[in-house]
Coordinates of C-alpha atoms in Angstrom, one line a residue:
M1 CA 0.0 0.1 -0.2
T2 CA 1.4 3.5 -0.8
Q3 CA 1.7 5.9 1.9
Q4 CA -0.7 8.3 -0.1
G5 CA -3.2 5.6 0.1
E6 CA -2.7 4.6 4.0
G7 CA -2.7 8.8 4.8
R8 CA -6.1 7.8 3.4
R9 CA -7.4 4.7 5.5
F10 CA -6.0 6.4 8.8
R11 CA -7.1 9.9 8.8
L12 CA -9.5 10.9 11.3
P13 CA -12.9 11.6 10.7
V14 CA -13.9 15.1 11.8
L15 CA -17.5 17.4 10.7
Q16 CA -19.3 14.4 9.6
G17 CA -22.3 15.4 11.9
V18 CA -21.7 19.2 10.3
L19 CA -20.4 19.0 6.5
P20 CA -22.1 20.0 3.9
V21 CA -23.2 22.8 5.6
D22 CA -27.0 23.4 4.3
R23 CA -26.9 27.1 4.1
A24 CA -31.1 27.8 3.7
G25 CA -31.1 25.6 6.8
L26 CA -29.2 26.9 9.0
T27 CA -30.6 29.2 10.6
R28 CA -33.4 27.0 11.5
D29 CA -30.3 24.6 12.8
V30 CA -29.4 27.8 15.1
L31 CA -32.9 28.0 16.5
A32 CA -33.0 24.7 17.3
G33 CA -29.7 25.4 18.7
L34 CA -31.4 27.8 20.7
T35 CA -34.6 25.2 22.5
L36 CA -32.0 22.8 23.2
A37 CA -30.0 25.2 25.4
A38 CA -33.3 26.5 26.7
L39 CA -35.0 22.8 27.7
A40 CA -31.3 21.6 28.3
I41 CA -30.1 23.8 30.6
P42 CA -32.1 22.3 33.6
G43 CA -32.3 19.0 32.3
T44 CA -28.7 18.5 33.2
M45 CA -28.5 20.4 36.6
G46 CA -31.2 17.6 37.1
Y47 CA -29.4 15.0 36.7
T48 CA -26.7 15.9 39.1
K49 CA -29.3 14.9 41.4
I50 CA -29.4 11.7 40.5
I51 CA -25.7 11.4 40.2
G52 CA -24.8 13.6 43.1
T53 CA -22.5 16.1 42.0
P54 CA -22.3 19.6 41.6
V55 CA -25.1 21.2 40.1
I56 CA -22.7 23.3 37.7
T57 CA -20.9 19.8 36.1
G58 CA -24.6 19.0 34.6
L59 CA -23.1 22.1 32.3
Y60 CA -20.5 21.1 32.4
T61 CA -21.9 18.0 30.0
I62 CA -23.0 20.5 27.1
L63 CA -20.0 22.2 27.3
I64 CA -16.8 20.1 26.2
P65 CA -18.6 16.8 25.6
M66 CA -21.1 17.6 23.2
A67 CA -18.8 19.7 21.3
L68 CA -16.2 17.0 20.9
F69 CA -18.8 14.6 19.4
A70 CA -20.1 17.6 17.4
V71 CA -16.4 17.2 16.0
F72 CA -15.6 13.3 15.7
G73 CA -19.0 11.9 15.7
S74 CA -20.7 10.6 11.8
S75 CA -24.6 11.4 12.9
R76 CA -26.1 14.4 12.2
H77 CA -28.6 14.4 14.5
L78 CA -27.2 12.2 17.8
S79 CA -27.5 15.3 20.7
V80 CA -24.8 13.6 23.4
G81 CA -24.9 15.0 27.4
A82 CA -26.1 13.9 30.1
D83 CA -28.4 11.2 30.5
S84 CA -30.7 9.4 33.4
A85 CA -29.7 6.3 33.0
T86 CA -25.7 6.7 33.0
A87 CA -26.3 8.9 35.9
A88 CA -28.2 6.0 37.5
V89 CA -25.8 3.5 36.9
V90 CA -22.6 5.3 38.3
A91 CA -24.5 6.5 41.1
A92 CA -25.9 2.7 41.9
G93 CA -22.2 1.5 41.4
L94 CA -20.5 4.0 42.8
A95 CA -22.2 3.8 46.1
G96 CA -19.9 2.5 49.5
L97 CA -16.8 4.0 47.6
A98 CA -16.7 7.5 48.4
V99 CA -18.9 10.3 50.3
R100 CA -21.9 11.2 48.2
G101 CA -21.4 14.6 46.8
S102 CA -18.0 14.8 48.6
N103 CA -14.9 15.9 45.6
E104 CA -14.1 12.2 45.6
W105 CA -16.8 10.9 44.8
L106 CA -16.3 13.9 41.7
A107 CA -13.1 12.5 41.3
L108 CA -14.6 8.8 40.7
C109 CA -17.4 9.9 38.2
S110 CA -14.9 11.4 36.4
L111 CA -12.8 9.2 36.1
L112 CA -15.5 6.5 34.9
A113 CA -15.7 8.9 31.9
L114 CA -12.6 8.5 31.4
I115 CA -13.1 5.0 31.3
A116 CA -15.8 4.9 29.3
G117 CA -14.4 6.7 26.9
V118 CA -11.6 4.5 26.2
L119 CA -13.8 1.7 26.2
M120 CA -15.5 2.5 23.1
F121 CA -12.1 3.9 21.7
A122 CA -11.0 0.0 22.6
A123 CA -14.4 -1.1 21.0
R124 CA -14.2 1.2 17.7
V125 CA -11.1 -0.8 17.0
L126 CA -12.3 -4.2 17.2
R127 CA -15.2 -2.4 15.7
L128 CA -17.7 -3.7 17.8
G129 CA -20.7 -1.3 16.9
F130 CA -22.9 -4.6 15.9
L131 CA -23.1 -5.2 19.7
A132 CA -25.7 -2.8 20.2
D133 CA -27.9 -5.0 18.3
F134 CA -27.6 -7.7 20.8
L135 CA -29.7 -5.8 22.9
S136 CA -33.3 -6.1 22.2
R137 CA -36.1 -4.1 21.6
T138 CA -37.8 -5.6 24.8
V139 CA -35.1 -5.5 27.5
L140 CA -34.6 -1.9 26.8
V141 CA -37.7 -1.0 27.1
G142 CA -37.8 -3.1 30.8
F143 CA -34.0 -1.7 31.5
L144 CA -35.4 2.0 30.8
T145 CA -38.4 1.4 32.8
G146 CA -37.0 -0.3 35.1
V147 CA -34.7 3.1 35.4
G148 CA -37.7 5.8 35.5
V149 CA -39.3 3.7 38.4
Q150 CA -36.0 3.4 40.2
V151 CA -34.9 8.2 40.0
A152 CA -38.6 8.5 40.3
L153 CA -39.1 6.5 44.3
L154 CA -35.7 8.2 44.6
E155 CA -36.4 12.3 43.8
V156 CA -40.0 11.6 46.1
S157 CA -37.8 12.8 49.4
G158 CA -36.5 16.0 47.6
M159 CA -40.0 17.3 46.1
L160 CA -41.0 16.5 50.2
G161 CA -38.2 18.3 51.7
L162 CA -36.8 15.9 53.2
Q163 CA -33.3 14.4 53.3
R164 CA -32.4 11.2 51.6
T165 CA -31.5 8.7 53.4
S166 CA -30.5 5.5 51.1
N167 CA -29.7 5.1 47.4
D168 CA -32.8 2.0 47.7
P169 CA -35.4 2.9 46.1
L170 CA -37.7 0.9 48.0
L171 CA -36.0 1.2 51.0
E172 CA -36.0 5.6 50.4
I173 CA -40.0 5.6 49.1
V174 CA -40.7 3.8 52.5
H175 CA -39.0 6.6 54.7
D176 CA -40.7 8.9 53.1
L177 CA -43.9 7.3 53.6
R178 CA -42.8 7.3 57.1
L179 CA -41.8 11.0 57.4
I180 CA -44.7 11.9 55.5
G181 CA -46.0 14.2 58.3
D182 CA -42.6 16.5 58.7
S183 CA -42.8 17.2 54.9
N184 CA -42.1 20.7 54.6
A185 CA -44.4 22.3 52.8
Y186 CA -42.6 25.3 51.4
A187 CA -40.9 22.0 49.0
V188 CA -44.0 20.7 48.5
C189 CA -45.7 24.2 47.1
V190 CA -42.6 24.3 44.9
S191 CA -42.9 20.9 44.0
L192 CA -46.0 21.0 42.8
A193 CA -46.1 24.8 41.1
V194 CA -42.6 22.8 38.7
V195 CA -45.2 20.1 38.0
A196 CA -47.7 22.3 37.1
V197 CA -45.9 24.6 34.9
I198 CA -44.0 22.0 33.2
L199 CA -47.3 20.0 32.3
G200 CA -48.5 22.6 31.2
C201 CA -46.4 23.7 28.9
R202 CA -46.1 20.3 27.1
R203 CA -50.3 20.7 27.0
I204 CA -49.1 23.6 25.0
S205 CA -46.9 22.5 23.1
E206 CA -43.2 20.1 23.6
R207 CA -41.2 23.4 22.1
V208 CA -41.9 25.4 24.9
P209 CA -39.0 25.2 27.5
G210 CA -41.2 24.3 30.0
G211 CA -38.5 23.9 32.7
L212 CA -36.4 26.7 31.8
I213 CA -39.7 29.1 32.7
A214 CA -40.1 26.9 36.1
V215 CA -36.2 27.2 37.0
V216 CA -36.6 30.9 36.0
G217 CA -39.6 31.8 38.0
A218 CA -38.7 29.5 41.3
I219 CA -35.2 31.8 41.0
G220 CA -37.5 34.9 41.0
I221 CA -39.3 33.9 43.7
S222 CA -37.0 33.0 46.1
W223 CA -35.5 35.6 45.4
A224 CA -37.9 37.5 45.8
L225 CA -39.3 36.0 49.4
A226 CA -36.3 34.7 50.5
L227 CA -37.3 31.8 50.1
D228 CA -33.3 30.1 51.2
A229 CA -34.4 31.1 55.0
H230 CA -37.5 28.1 54.3
L231 CA -36.2 25.6 52.1
E232 CA -33.0 24.2 50.6
T233 CA -31.1 26.0 47.7
L234 CA -28.9 25.7 45.5
G235 CA -26.0 28.3 47.5
A236 CA -23.4 29.9 45.6
V237 CA -22.1 28.1 42.3
P238 CA -19.0 29.0 40.3
S239 CA -19.0 31.2 37.6
G240 CA -16.1 30.5 34.8
L241 CA -14.9 27.3 32.8
P242 CA -14.0 24.2 34.4
T243 CA -10.7 22.8 35.0
L244 CA -9.0 20.7 32.6
G245 CA -6.5 17.9 34.4
L246 CA -6.7 13.9 35.3
P247 CA -9.1 13.4 38.2
Q248 CA -7.1 13.6 41.5
V249 CA -7.6 9.5 43.0
E250 CA -5.2 7.7 44.1
W251 CA -4.1 5.2 40.9
S252 CA -5.0 1.6 42.1
W253 CA -5.3 -2.1 41.0
P254 CA -7.3 -2.7 43.2
L255 CA -10.0 1.0 42.9
L256 CA -9.7 -0.6 38.4
Q257 CA -11.4 -3.1 39.3
K258 CA -13.9 -1.9 41.5
L259 CA -14.7 0.6 38.4
L260 CA -14.5 -1.6 35.7
P261 CA -17.8 -3.1 35.6
I262 CA -19.5 0.2 35.8
A263 CA -17.9 1.2 33.6
F264 CA -18.9 -1.2 31.5
A265 CA -22.3 -1.6 32.0
C266 CA -22.3 2.1 31.3
F267 CA -20.0 1.3 28.1
V268 CA -23.2 -0.7 27.1
V269 CA -26.2 1.4 28.1
I270 CA -24.4 3.7 25.6
L271 CA -23.3 2.3 22.6
A272 CA -26.8 0.3 22.4
Q273 CA -29.3 3.7 23.4
S274 CA -26.7 6.1 21.1
A275 CA -26.8 3.4 18.2
A276 CA -30.3 3.1 18.0
T277 CA -31.1 6.5 18.1
S278 CA -28.1 7.6 14.8
R279 CA -30.2 4.7 13.5
A280 CA -33.7 6.1 14.3
Y281 CA -33.4 9.7 12.3
A282 CA -30.5 8.6 10.2
A283 CA -33.2 6.1 8.7
K284 CA -35.6 9.4 9.2
Y285 CA -34.0 11.5 6.9
S286 CA -31.7 8.8 5.3
D287 CA -28.6 9.8 6.2
R288 CA -25.2 8.6 6.1
F289 CA -24.6 7.2 9.9
D290 CA -21.4 4.9 10.5
E291 CA -21.6 3.8 13.9
N292 CA -17.4 2.8 14.5
V293 CA -17.1 6.4 13.4
D294 CA -20.0 7.3 16.2
M295 CA -17.8 5.3 18.9
V296 CA -15.1 7.3 18.4
G297 CA -17.0 10.7 19.0
L298 CA -19.1 9.4 22.0
G299 CA -15.3 7.9 23.1
M300 CA -14.2 12.1 22.8
A301 CA -17.2 13.8 24.2
N302 CA -16.7 11.0 27.5
L303 CA -12.9 11.9 28.0
G304 CA -13.6 15.7 27.5
A305 CA -16.3 15.0 30.5
G306 CA -13.9 13.3 32.0
L307 CA -10.7 15.4 31.7
S308 CA -13.2 18.3 32.4
G309 CA -14.1 17.6 35.7
T310 CA -18.1 16.1 34.9
F311 CA -19.5 12.9 35.2
I312 CA -20.5 10.5 31.6
V313 CA -22.3 11.6 28.8
N314 CA -24.3 9.1 26.1
G315 CA -26.2 10.1 23.7
S316 CA -29.8 11.4 24.5
P317 CA -33.4 10.6 23.1
T318 CA -34.9 13.2 24.5
N319 CA -32.2 15.9 23.5
T320 CA -32.0 14.7 19.7
A321 CA -36.1 14.3 19.6
M322 CA -35.8 18.5 21.1
V323 CA -33.5 18.7 17.8
D324 CA -35.2 17.4 15.7
G325 CA -39.2 19.9 16.7
G326 CA -37.4 22.6 16.9
G327 CA -35.8 22.4 12.7
G328 CA -32.4 20.8 13.3
R329 CA -30.7 18.7 10.8
S330 CA -27.1 19.1 11.4
Q331 CA -24.7 18.9 14.8
V332 CA -24.7 22.6 13.8
A333 CA -27.5 23.5 16.0
Q334 CA -25.6 21.0 19.0
L335 CA -22.2 23.9 18.9
T336 CA -25.3 26.6 19.2
T337 CA -26.0 25.3 22.4
C338 CA -22.4 24.9 23.8
V339 CA -22.1 28.6 22.6
L340 CA -25.5 29.5 24.7
V341 CA -24.1 27.6 27.3
L342 CA -19.9 29.2 27.3
L343 CA -22.4 32.3 28.1
V344 CA -23.9 31.2 31.0
L345 CA -21.0 29.6 33.0
L346 CA -19.7 32.4 32.1
F347 CA -22.1 35.6 33.0
L348 CA -24.9 33.7 34.9
T349 CA -24.8 31.4 37.4
G350 CA -24.9 34.0 39.8
P351 CA -28.8 34.0 40.2
L352 CA -28.8 29.6 40.5
A353 CA -27.8 30.4 44.4
H354 CA -31.2 31.0 44.7
L355 CA -32.8 28.1 43.7
P356 CA -34.8 25.5 46.0
T357 CA -33.8 22.0 45.8
A358 CA -37.4 20.9 45.3
V359 CA -37.1 22.6 41.9
L360 CA -34.5 20.2 40.0
S361 CA -36.4 17.3 41.9
S362 CA -39.4 17.8 40.2
I363 CA -37.7 17.7 36.7
V364 CA -36.1 14.9 37.4
F365 CA -39.3 13.6 38.5
L366 CA -41.1 14.1 35.8
V367 CA -38.1 13.1 33.5
A368 CA -38.0 9.9 35.3
V369 CA -41.6 9.7 35.0
K370 CA -41.6 10.1 30.7
M371 CA -38.7 6.6 31.0
I372 CA -41.7 4.9 32.6
D373 CA -43.2 3.0 29.2
I374 CA -46.3 1.6 30.0
Q375 CA -47.6 1.9 26.4
G376 CA -44.4 0.2 25.2
M377 CA -44.9 -2.9 28.1
R378 CA -48.5 -2.9 27.0
R379 CA -48.2 -3.6 23.5
I380 CA -45.3 -6.0 24.2
Y381 CA -47.9 -7.7 26.3
V382 CA -50.0 -8.1 23.8
Q383 CA -48.2 -8.6 20.7
A384 CA -45.2 -11.2 22.2
R385 CA -46.8 -12.7 26.1
A386 CA -43.2 -14.1 26.3
E387 CA -41.1 -11.4 26.0
F388 CA -43.0 -9.1 28.3
W389 CA -42.3 -11.3 31.2
V390 CA -38.4 -11.3 29.9
A391 CA -38.8 -7.0 30.1
L392 CA -40.4 -7.0 33.8
L393 CA -37.9 -9.1 34.5
T394 CA -35.5 -6.6 33.9
A395 CA -37.2 -4.0 35.0
A396 CA -37.6 -5.4 38.6
T397 CA -33.9 -6.3 38.5
V398 CA -33.3 -2.5 38.2
V399 CA -35.6 -1.7 41.2
V400 CA -34.9 -4.4 43.2
V401 CA -31.5 -5.3 43.1
G402 CA -29.8 -2.5 41.4
V403 CA -28.8 -0.4 37.9
E404 CA -25.8 -2.4 37.0
Q405 CA -27.4 -6.0 37.8
G406 CA -30.2 -4.4 35.3
I407 CA -28.1 -3.8 32.2
L408 CA -25.9 -7.0 33.1
L409 CA -29.1 -8.9 33.0
A410 CA -30.8 -7.5 30.0
M411 CA -27.0 -8.2 27.8
V412 CA -27.9 -11.8 29.4
L413 CA -31.4 -12.2 28.4
S414 CA -31.1 -10.7 24.7
L415 CA -28.5 -13.2 24.3
L416 CA -31.2 -15.7 25.7
D417 CA -33.9 -15.0 23.7
H418 CA -32.0 -14.6 20.6
V419 CA -30.7 -18.0 20.9
R420 CA -34.1 -19.2 21.8
R421 CA -35.5 -17.8 19.2
G422 CA -32.8 -18.8 16.1
Y423 CA -31.1 -22.2 16.9
R424 CA -34.0 -24.0 15.8
G425 CA -35.8 -23.4 12.9
N426 CA -38.8 -23.9 11.7
N427 CA -38.4 -26.4 8.9
S428 CA -40.9 -28.1 6.6
V429 CA -40.8 -29.9 3.5
I430 CA -40.9 -28.6 -0.3
A431 CA -43.2 -30.2 -2.0
A432 CA -45.0 -30.7 -5.0
D433 CA -48.4 -27.6 -6.0
K434 CA -49.8 -29.9 -8.6
K435 CA -53.0 -27.5 -8.6
H436 CA -51.1 -24.7 -9.8
K437 CA -48.1 -26.1 -10.9
G438 CA -46.1 -25.1 -9.2
W439 CA -44.6 -25.9 -5.2
L440 CA -45.5 -25.0 -1.8
T441 CA -44.4 -25.4 1.7
V442 CA -46.2 -28.0 4.2
P443 CA -45.1 -29.2 7.8
L444 CA -42.7 -31.6 9.0
G445 CA -45.9 -34.0 9.6
E446 CA -47.3 -34.2 6.4
A447 CA -43.6 -35.7 4.6
R448 CA -44.6 -35.1 1.6
Q449 CA -42.6 -36.0 -1.8
I450 CA -41.8 -33.4 -4.1
A451 CA -41.4 -36.0 -6.8
P452 CA -41.8 -39.9 -6.6
G453 CA -39.2 -41.0 -5.1
L454 CA -37.5 -38.1 -3.6
L455 CA -38.8 -35.8 -0.6
A456 CA -37.2 -32.4 -0.2
Y457 CA -36.6 -30.8 3.5
W458 CA -35.7 -26.9 4.5
F459 CA -33.6 -26.3 6.8
T460 CA -34.2 -22.8 7.8
N461 CA -30.6 -22.1 10.0
S462 CA -27.6 -22.2 10.1
L463 CA -26.2 -25.4 12.0
Y464 CA -24.3 -25.6 14.6
Y465 CA -24.0 -27.9 18.5
A466 CA -27.6 -27.1 19.5
N467 CA -29.7 -27.7 16.5
A468 CA -27.8 -30.7 14.6
G469 CA -30.3 -33.2 16.7
Q470 CA -32.7 -31.1 15.6
F471 CA -31.4 -31.7 11.8
A472 CA -30.8 -35.2 12.5
E473 CA -34.3 -36.3 14.6
E474 CA -36.6 -34.6 11.5
V475 CA -34.3 -35.7 8.9
L476 CA -34.6 -39.1 9.6
Q477 CA -37.9 -38.9 11.0
L478 CA -38.8 -38.0 7.5
A479 CA -36.7 -41.2 5.9
K480 CA -40.1 -43.0 8.1
A481 CA -42.3 -41.6 6.9
R482 CA -44.5 -44.2 4.3
G483 CA -45.2 -42.4 0.8
E484 CA -46.4 -43.9 -2.3
V485 CA -43.6 -44.6 -3.6
P486 CA -40.2 -46.1 -1.4
L487 CA -37.9 -42.7 -0.4
R488 CA -35.0 -43.2 -2.1
C489 CA -32.9 -39.3 -1.8
V490 CA -33.2 -36.5 1.2
C491 CA -32.4 -32.8 -0.6
V492 CA -31.1 -30.0 1.6
Q493 CA -32.4 -27.3 0.6
A494 CA -29.6 -25.3 2.2
A495 CA -30.3 -21.7 1.2
A496 CA -30.7 -20.7 4.6
I497 CA -27.8 -22.7 5.8
G498 CA -25.0 -19.5 6.8
D499 CA -22.5 -21.7 8.6
V500 CA -22.1 -25.5 10.1
D501 CA -20.0 -26.0 12.9
F502 CA -17.6 -28.8 14.2
S503 CA -20.4 -30.4 16.0
A504 CA -23.1 -30.0 13.0
A505 CA -20.3 -31.7 10.3
A506 CA -20.2 -35.0 13.1
M507 CA -24.0 -35.6 13.1
L508 CA -24.0 -34.9 8.8
R509 CA -21.8 -37.4 8.4
D510 CA -23.5 -40.0 11.0
T511 CA -27.0 -39.6 9.6
S512 CA -26.0 -39.8 5.9
K513 CA -23.7 -43.5 6.9
L514 CA -28.2 -43.8 8.6
L515 CA -30.0 -43.1 5.7
E516 CA -27.0 -45.2 3.4
G517 CA -28.4 -48.1 5.8
Q518 CA -31.7 -47.6 4.4
G519 CA -30.9 -46.9 0.7
I520 CA -31.3 -43.1 0.9
S521 CA -28.7 -40.8 -0.2
L522 CA -28.2 -37.1 1.3
V523 CA -27.6 -34.5 -1.6
F524 CA -27.5 -31.1 -1.3
A525 CA -29.1 -27.3 -2.9
H526 CA -28.3 -24.1 -2.7
V527 CA -25.2 -24.5 -0.7
S528 CA -23.1 -20.9 -0.4
P529 CA -19.6 -21.4 -1.1
A530 CA -19.4 -20.6 2.0
V531 CA -20.5 -23.0 3.7
R532 CA -19.2 -25.7 0.6
E533 CA -15.4 -25.1 1.6
Q534 CA -16.1 -25.8 5.3
F535 CA -17.6 -28.9 3.6
D536 CA -14.4 -29.6 1.8
R537 CA -12.7 -29.0 5.0
Y538 CA -14.5 -31.4 7.0
G539 CA -14.2 -34.2 4.8
L540 CA -18.1 -33.8 4.0
T541 CA -17.6 -33.9 0.0
A542 CA -15.9 -37.4 0.2
V543 CA -18.8 -38.1 2.2
F544 CA -21.6 -36.9 -0.2
G545 CA -19.5 -37.5 -3.4
A546 CA -19.1 -34.2 -5.5
D547 CA -22.1 -35.0 -7.3
A548 CA -24.1 -34.8 -4.6
F549 CA -23.9 -30.2 -4.8
Y550 CA -26.4 -28.4 -6.5
G551 CA -27.3 -25.1 -7.1
S552 CA -30.9 -24.9 -7.2
L553 CA -33.3 -27.7 -5.6
R554 CA -35.1 -27.5 -10.3
A555 CA -31.5 -29.0 -10.9
V556 CA -32.1 -31.8 -8.1
V557 CA -35.6 -32.6 -9.4
D558 CA -34.9 -32.7 -12.9
A559 CA -31.4 -34.9 -12.7
W560 CA -34.0 -37.0 -10.5
E561 CA -36.5 -37.9 -12.8
H562 CA -34.5 -37.2 -15.9
M563 CA -32.7 -40.7 -14.3
Q564 CA -35.8 -42.2 -13.1
D565 CA -37.4 -42.1 -16.6
A566 CA -34.0 -42.7 -18.6
T567 CA -32.6 -45.8 -16.4
G568 CA -34.8 -45.7 -12.8
A569 CA -31.5 -45.2 -11.2
S570 CA -32.7 -44.6 -7.1
S571 CA -30.0 -41.4 -7.1
P572 CA -30.6 -38.1 -9.5
T573 CA -26.9 -38.2 -10.5
S574 CA -25.1 -40.1 -12.4
A575 CA -21.5 -40.0 -13.9
G576 CA -22.2 -37.4 -16.5
D577 CA -23.9 -34.8 -13.9
T578 CA -22.2 -31.3 -13.8
P579 CA -23.3 -29.9 -10.5
Q580 CA -24.5 -27.0 -10.9
V581 CA -23.0 -25.0 -8.1

């Protein structure tokens, strides 16, 4: 390869989400960025309540991480920032490793962001973007529903003006119910007002920044009425830009061993949620999208988060929908949001000191409630009852055991669901349709011959150790079926067989011998070149004979009928036949 060719191959792709710039839509993108800023700023501050970091770190998640993804990602639509799912994973995982809200806690959050970024880069090098496909929609619905329930329950204490005493949602809600008589009346009124404002704005339009209106109104009322004397407020919020540098923690292998499972759980959530969101909007607008390039963007975003003293960021379906609803069609909208957050950090952090913490608890509570996908769960229950119980088990695990365990269970259940569906094919027999002079599929129980003495068996999956027994059992059962003419040949329609493993090869060898003992030959149609190479490697071609492979089922039937008419032979092949592969 030439140096020029190597340069093209290893060139770092940038600004794929921005270029080419649509000049006609530039104003629309900027306005969408303004909308996102109005809606995301209070939301990101609310996420700091979930994860237990200073409120300013919520704004930091927008400033550098969002800009880095806009530069290095491929999606023109995905909005990256703080996310309730990953925030819940981090908060649950770090419990017991540091005091919530302390400097050490924040440093560990930033370290997790760095580790997640490294995992993203490793996944890009290994081209693991396909892993996002192995988290089924069913378990994702259950997982996000469980996260929504957990987060909502944990925020009730803040809405009532009570101190949180546990990270266990069930224990915390029991504690809140016991002390409900000690609730802070001011906090309760503020919470009800915030909920009313946000829900009222949603009824008018999703584009109305209900969260921002609630935050600004609460700050003004709190300052005018001196509410900080009656309920908890944020207090002084530092202004200025974040300090760049590595998290101040004592690096050690035991610490990394504790953090790696948490970071991996976040990595899985980020990969699945971001890829699903990017894919949906790329399909909607027929845009290009490369999930492997997006992993570079997400890795850079999390490195930026870790080095700027904030926490893990994720592709946000909520923020992405906000941009899309505002008319944004490129990362210019997200870059506009970054500029606005920069102005807030430099000039507008002072008024945040008067913001009641109950406001943020109320915002997070509504975000969490929106995550509880009751309609999705109901739809799964109606359309796929078995999958509903999988989704419900995932949600229950998140609430009762923990978010980290929930995402790991979601991965396992997704793979088990895939294996359950895929390893046993819905196989059938291809028979002659005399009425329409063609072919049709019939259940295995009918065992109808496609031609006198010839039966066509359609196996609809790859052959491997888990379903090799099914193949052998069904073929041998078909060989026992009685027809008008004794069975002399079984043709395997192999178009769906994409792979044959060692165990399946041994099964084919044994099955062929058993059929030969009954005077029945075994031939194959539509064997792909890759599978034919596997047959050669396993020695199966020598077992069946090179003339046992045909390019189509029609070729098998024609050869069989020709041999029957000409010689009455019991095999569809002869020395003069040429395999059509």
